[in-house]
């Protein structure tokens, strides 16, 4: 079988994984619990699940397959930039295809750090008058929080370590690892 292609500035996964924090089985079990809770909370209602790209797409794809609800899926991507040395701004770089007015919306993230990305997204999406917006993040790194964001569903809390896998990248690599791990930088 052909060897996987590794970007020239990145090492193979076996060289960079320091410690696996959440393995496949642990993630699978926790997603089942989250899916049961979400399915119960939204029983009888239709849900639009919005995966925040890029990191949120793997978690979202696994989560929606465990929901016992009518679900639509859409995607949005934001980018942070620094217009001057004192501020961080966020902008949408890929917008939704769907109209969310009057709909129940669940935003899916892989990780929440400062909360700046979600804060911008929630403020922006609220202007489109959905019936509700809730947030589900696989990981919560609250030590880094700058904005208070209510997270409705959280898979695991983590500390301030550099993480890769299950959507999380280092220079766009390692998102496809089936586990979440700390990295040898
Ligand atoms: C990561 C993550 C969140 C955001 C959280 O995305 O997926 O979207 O950062 O950070 P914050 O809470 O400090 O705003 P990133 O910008 O790395 O892009 P990616 O999802 O494409 O990897």
mmCIF file of C-alpha atoms and ligand atoms in Angstrom:
data_model
loop_
_atom_site.group_PDB
_atom_site.id
_atom_site.type_symbol
_atom_site.label_atom_id
_atom_site.label_comp_id
_atom_site.label_asym_id
_atom_site.label_seq_id
_atom_site.Cartn_x
_atom_site.Cartn_y
_atom_site.Cartn_z
ATOM 1 C CA UNK A 1 0.000 0.000 0.000
ATOM 2 C CA UNK A 2 1.241 3.528 -0.765
ATOM 3 C CA UNK A 3 2.568 5.522 2.174
ATOM 4 C CA UNK A 4 0.447 8.563 3.158
ATOM 5 C CA UNK A 5 1.784 11.858 1.863
ATOM 6 C CA UNK A 6 3.054 14.075 4.680
ATOM 7 C CA UNK A 7 3.557 17.803 4.045
ATOM 8 C CA UNK A 8 7.264 18.501 3.794
ATOM 9 C CA UNK A 9 7.354 20.758 6.871
ATOM 10 C CA UNK A 10 5.487 18.261 9.041
ATOM 11 C CA UNK A 11 6.572 14.982 10.572
ATOM 12 C CA UNK A 12 4.606 11.756 10.589
ATOM 13 C CA UNK A 13 2.059 11.403 13.369
ATOM 14 C CA UNK A 14 4.070 8.805 15.263
ATOM 15 C CA UNK A 15 6.879 11.327 15.650
ATOM 16 C CA UNK A 16 4.774 14.217 16.918
ATOM 17 C CA UNK A 17 2.203 12.591 19.190
ATOM 18 C CA UNK A 18 3.311 13.080 22.784
ATOM 19 C CA UNK A 19 0.334 11.697 24.712
ATOM 20 C CA UNK A 20 -3.092 10.566 23.574
ATOM 21 C CA UNK A 21 -5.556 12.409 25.811
ATOM 22 C CA UNK A 22 -8.805 11.060 24.339
ATOM 23 C CA UNK A 23 -8.692 7.905 22.265
ATOM 24 C CA UNK A 24 -11.260 6.778 19.704
ATOM 25 C CA UNK A 25 -13.302 4.725 22.149
ATOM 26 C CA UNK A 26 -13.437 7.532 24.703
ATOM 27 C CA UNK A 27 -14.518 10.059 22.080
ATOM 28 C CA UNK A 28 -17.110 7.656 20.671
ATOM 29 C CA UNK A 29 -18.623 7.075 24.117
ATOM 30 C CA UNK A 30 -18.756 10.773 24.977
ATOM 31 C CA UNK A 31 -20.320 11.670 21.631
ATOM 32 C CA UNK A 32 -23.021 9.096 22.319
ATOM 33 C CA UNK A 33 -23.784 10.785 25.628
ATOM 34 C CA UNK A 34 -23.869 14.228 24.026
ATOM 35 C CA UNK A 35 -26.069 12.992 21.184
ATOM 36 C CA UNK A 36 -28.542 11.475 23.644
ATOM 37 C CA UNK A 37 -28.714 14.725 25.596
ATOM 38 C CA UNK A 38 -29.151 16.854 22.463
ATOM 39 C CA UNK A 39 -31.756 14.473 21.022
ATOM 40 C CA UNK A 40 -33.691 14.676 24.265
ATOM 41 C CA UNK A 41 -33.422 18.463 24.545
ATOM 42 C CA UNK A 42 -34.614 19.036 20.968
ATOM 43 C CA UNK A 43 -37.212 16.259 20.846
ATOM 44 C CA UNK A 44 -40.008 17.095 18.426
ATOM 45 C CA UNK A 45 -38.087 19.972 16.856
ATOM 46 C CA UNK A 46 -36.034 20.288 13.686
ATOM 47 C CA UNK A 47 -32.417 21.290 14.105
ATOM 48 C CA UNK A 48 -29.884 23.021 11.879
ATOM 49 C CA UNK A 49 -26.417 21.853 12.839
ATOM 50 C CA UNK A 50 -23.682 24.286 11.800
ATOM 51 C CA UNK A 51 -20.133 22.965 11.770
ATOM 52 C CA UNK A 52 -17.526 25.687 12.270
ATOM 53 C CA UNK A 53 -14.751 24.987 9.765
ATOM 54 C CA UNK A 54 -12.352 23.645 9.552
ATOM 55 C CA UNK A 55 -11.812 22.032 12.928
ATOM 56 C CA UNK A 56 -15.445 21.268 13.730
ATOM 57 C CA UNK A 57 -16.253 19.117 10.720
ATOM 58 C CA UNK A 58 -15.080 15.743 12.044
ATOM 59 C CA UNK A 59 -16.841 16.099 15.389
ATOM 60 C CA UNK A 60 -19.978 17.355 13.624
ATOM 61 C CA UNK A 61 -20.033 14.445 11.203
ATOM 62 C CA UNK A 62 -19.729 11.907 14.007
ATOM 63 C CA UNK A 63 -22.246 13.695 16.243
ATOM 64 C CA UNK A 64 -25.036 14.117 13.699
ATOM 65 C CA UNK A 65 -24.976 10.403 12.907
ATOM 66 C CA UNK A 66 -25.833 9.687 16.542
ATOM 67 C CA UNK A 67 -28.742 12.177 16.781
ATOM 68 C CA UNK A 68 -32.288 10.817 16.684
ATOM 69 C CA UNK A 69 -33.729 14.034 15.245
ATOM 70 C CA UNK A 70 -34.484 15.547 11.838
ATOM 71 C CA UNK A 71 -31.234 17.412 11.154
ATOM 72 C CA UNK A 72 -30.013 19.787 8.441
ATOM 73 C CA UNK A 73 -26.317 20.536 8.179
ATOM 74 C CA UNK A 74 -24.508 23.653 7.069
ATOM 75 C CA UNK A 75 -20.980 25.025 7.371
ATOM 76 C CA UNK A 76 -19.412 28.341 8.272
ATOM 77 C CA UNK A 77 -15.790 29.444 8.537
ATOM 78 C CA UNK A 78 -14.315 32.416 10.367
ATOM 79 C CA UNK A 79 -10.859 33.894 10.448
ATOM 80 C CA UNK A 80 -9.195 35.957 13.166
ATOM 81 C CA UNK A 81 -6.988 38.866 12.182
ATOM 82 C CA UNK A 82 -5.171 41.640 14.025
ATOM 83 C CA UNK A 83 -5.889 45.076 12.521
ATOM 84 C CA UNK A 84 -3.675 46.729 15.125
ATOM 85 C CA UNK A 85 -1.589 45.602 18.055
ATOM 86 C CA UNK A 86 -4.446 45.941 20.557
ATOM 87 C CA UNK A 87 -7.386 44.221 18.908
ATOM 88 C CA UNK A 88 -8.284 40.877 17.453
ATOM 89 C CA UNK A 89 -11.088 40.931 14.897
ATOM 90 C CA UNK A 90 -13.041 38.050 13.457
ATOM 91 C CA UNK A 91 -14.626 37.830 10.029
ATOM 92 C CA UNK A 92 -16.651 35.251 8.132
ATOM 93 C CA UNK A 93 -14.689 33.719 5.281
ATOM 94 C CA UNK A 94 -17.305 31.139 4.288
ATOM 95 C CA UNK A 95 -20.929 31.910 5.026
ATOM 96 C CA UNK A 96 -23.930 29.629 5.493
ATOM 97 C CA UNK A 97 -25.940 28.455 2.518
ATOM 98 C CA UNK A 98 -29.145 28.191 4.550
ATOM 99 C CA UNK A 99 -31.493 30.819 5.926
ATOM 100 C CA UNK A 100 -31.649 30.256 9.695
ATOM 101 C CA UNK A 101 -34.520 32.649 10.449
ATOM 102 C CA UNK A 102 -36.920 30.997 12.867
ATOM 103 C CA UNK A 103 -34.788 27.836 13.096
ATOM 104 C CA UNK A 104 -33.178 26.030 16.004
ATOM 105 C CA UNK A 105 -29.420 26.273 15.497
ATOM 106 C CA UNK A 106 -26.656 24.200 17.066
ATOM 107 C CA UNK A 107 -23.103 25.419 16.438
ATOM 108 C CA UNK A 108 -20.435 22.723 16.500
ATOM 109 C CA UNK A 109 -16.817 23.499 17.402
ATOM 110 C CA UNK A 110 -13.823 21.286 17.971
ATOM 111 C CA UNK A 111 -12.412 23.595 20.655
ATOM 112 C CA UNK A 112 -13.195 26.908 22.355
ATOM 113 C CA UNK A 113 -10.194 28.888 23.574
ATOM 114 C CA UNK A 114 -10.555 32.673 23.946
ATOM 115 C CA UNK A 115 -14.183 32.518 22.825
ATOM 116 C CA UNK A 116 -13.604 35.356 20.354
ATOM 117 C CA UNK A 117 -14.574 33.299 17.302
ATOM 118 C CA UNK A 118 -17.822 32.084 18.839
ATOM 119 C CA UNK A 119 -18.649 35.454 20.314
ATOM 120 C CA UNK A 120 -18.477 36.992 16.862
ATOM 121 C CA UNK A 121 -20.412 34.136 15.301
ATOM 122 C CA UNK A 122 -23.218 34.233 17.832
ATOM 123 C CA UNK A 123 -23.568 38.006 17.553
ATOM 124 C CA UNK A 124 -23.621 37.793 13.766
ATOM 125 C CA UNK A 125 -26.017 34.863 13.565
ATOM 126 C CA UNK A 126 -28.426 36.354 16.108
ATOM 127 C CA UNK A 127 -29.022 39.205 13.659
ATOM 128 C CA UNK A 128 -30.494 36.602 11.306
ATOM 129 C CA UNK A 129 -33.237 35.887 13.884
ATOM 130 C CA UNK A 130 -32.989 32.136 14.513
ATOM 131 C CA UNK A 131 -35.423 30.694 17.064
ATOM 132 C CA UNK A 132 -32.436 29.703 19.209
ATOM 133 C CA UNK A 133 -28.674 29.233 19.102
ATOM 134 C CA UNK A 134 -26.828 26.683 21.223
ATOM 135 C CA UNK A 135 -23.193 25.641 21.218
ATOM 136 C CA UNK A 136 -21.647 22.210 21.352
ATOM 137 C CA UNK A 137 -17.870 21.942 21.561
ATOM 138 C CA UNK A 138 -15.866 18.750 21.842
ATOM 139 C CA UNK A 139 -13.203 20.525 23.877
ATOM 140 C CA UNK A 140 -13.313 23.482 26.264
ATOM 141 C CA UNK A 141 -10.000 25.167 27.053
ATOM 142 C CA UNK A 142 -11.491 27.687 29.458
ATOM 143 C CA UNK A 143 -8.098 28.734 30.870
ATOM 144 C CA UNK A 144 -7.675 30.814 27.703
ATOM 145 C CA UNK A 145 -11.125 32.425 27.741
ATOM 146 C CA UNK A 146 -11.321 36.182 27.125
ATOM 147 C CA UNK A 147 -15.073 36.385 26.479
ATOM 148 C CA UNK A 148 -17.692 34.651 28.571
ATOM 149 C CA UNK A 149 -19.470 32.260 26.215
ATOM 150 C CA UNK A 150 -22.135 29.883 27.526
ATOM 151 C CA UNK A 151 -21.333 26.420 26.163
ATOM 152 C CA UNK A 152 -24.442 24.253 26.198
ATOM 153 C CA UNK A 153 -22.710 20.942 25.475
ATOM 154 C CA UNK A 154 -19.053 20.125 26.147
ATOM 155 C CA UNK A 155 -17.259 16.864 25.484
ATOM 156 C CA UNK A 156 -14.144 17.340 27.590
ATOM 157 C CA UNK A 157 -12.331 20.146 29.371
ATOM 158 C CA UNK A 158 -8.634 20.546 28.580
ATOM 159 C CA UNK A 159 -5.757 22.641 29.841
ATOM 160 C CA UNK A 160 -3.429 24.949 27.945
ATOM 161 C CA UNK A 161 -1.485 22.375 25.930
ATOM 162 C CA UNK A 162 -1.047 22.254 22.185
ATOM 163 C CA UNK A 163 -3.421 19.621 20.832
ATOM 164 C CA UNK A 164 -3.731 17.819 17.519
ATOM 165 C CA UNK A 165 -6.108 15.292 16.037
ATOM 166 C CA UNK A 166 -9.820 14.791 15.541
ATOM 167 C CA UNK A 167 -10.081 18.084 13.645
ATOM 168 C CA UNK A 168 -7.312 19.976 15.439
ATOM 169 C CA UNK A 169 -4.323 20.821 13.299
ATOM 170 C CA UNK A 170 -0.733 21.902 13.318
ATOM 171 C CA UNK A 171 -0.086 23.811 10.082
ATOM 172 C CA UNK A 172 -3.114 22.076 8.544
ATOM 173 C CA UNK A 173 -1.771 18.607 9.348
ATOM 174 C CA UNK A 174 -2.933 15.877 11.734
ATOM 175 C CA UNK A 175 -6.650 16.807 11.639
ATOM 176 C CA UNK A 176 -7.333 13.245 10.484
ATOM 177 C CA UNK A 177 -5.878 11.526 13.541
ATOM 178 C CA UNK A 178 -8.752 9.605 15.151
ATOM 179 C CA UNK A 179 -7.754 10.713 18.663
ATOM 180 C CA UNK A 180 -6.873 13.974 20.466
ATOM 181 C CA UNK A 181 -3.261 14.181 21.561
ATOM 182 C CA UNK A 182 -0.704 16.578 22.914
ATOM 183 C CA UNK A 183 2.100 17.344 20.493
ATOM 184 C CA UNK A 184 5.861 17.362 20.632
ATOM 185 C CA UNK A 185 6.476 20.790 19.134
HETATM 186 C C1 LIG B 1 -9.867 27.076 16.174
HETATM 187 C C2 LIG B 1 -11.098 26.313 16.626
HETATM 188 C C3 LIG B 1 -12.088 27.408 16.882
HETATM 189 C C4 LIG B 1 -11.229 28.566 17.314
HETATM 190 C C5 LIG B 1 -11.279 28.707 18.793
HETATM 191 O O1 LIG B 1 -9.995 27.367 14.815
HETATM 192 O O2 LIG B 1 -11.558 25.434 15.635
HETATM 193 O O3 LIG B 1 -12.831 27.745 15.736
HETATM 194 O O4 LIG B 1 -9.869 28.255 16.931
HETATM 195 O O5 LIG B 1 -10.459 29.770 19.188
HETATM 196 P P1 LIG B 1 -11.005 31.005 19.998
HETATM 197 O O6 LIG B 1 -11.965 30.502 21.017
HETATM 198 O O7 LIG B 1 -9.746 31.572 20.602
HETATM 199 O O8 LIG B 1 -11.638 31.960 19.030
HETATM 200 P P2 LIG B 1 -8.791 27.917 13.947
HETATM 201 O O9 LIG B 1 -8.889 29.415 13.857
HETATM 202 O O10 LIG B 1 -7.502 27.367 14.447
HETATM 203 O O11 LIG B 1 -9.137 27.386 12.508
HETATM 204 P P3 LIG B 1 -9.410 25.885 12.049
HETATM 205 O O12 LIG B 1 -10.699 25.441 12.671
HETATM 206 O O13 LIG B 1 -9.506 26.010 10.570
HETATM 207 O O14 LIG B 1 -8.242 25.051 12.503
#
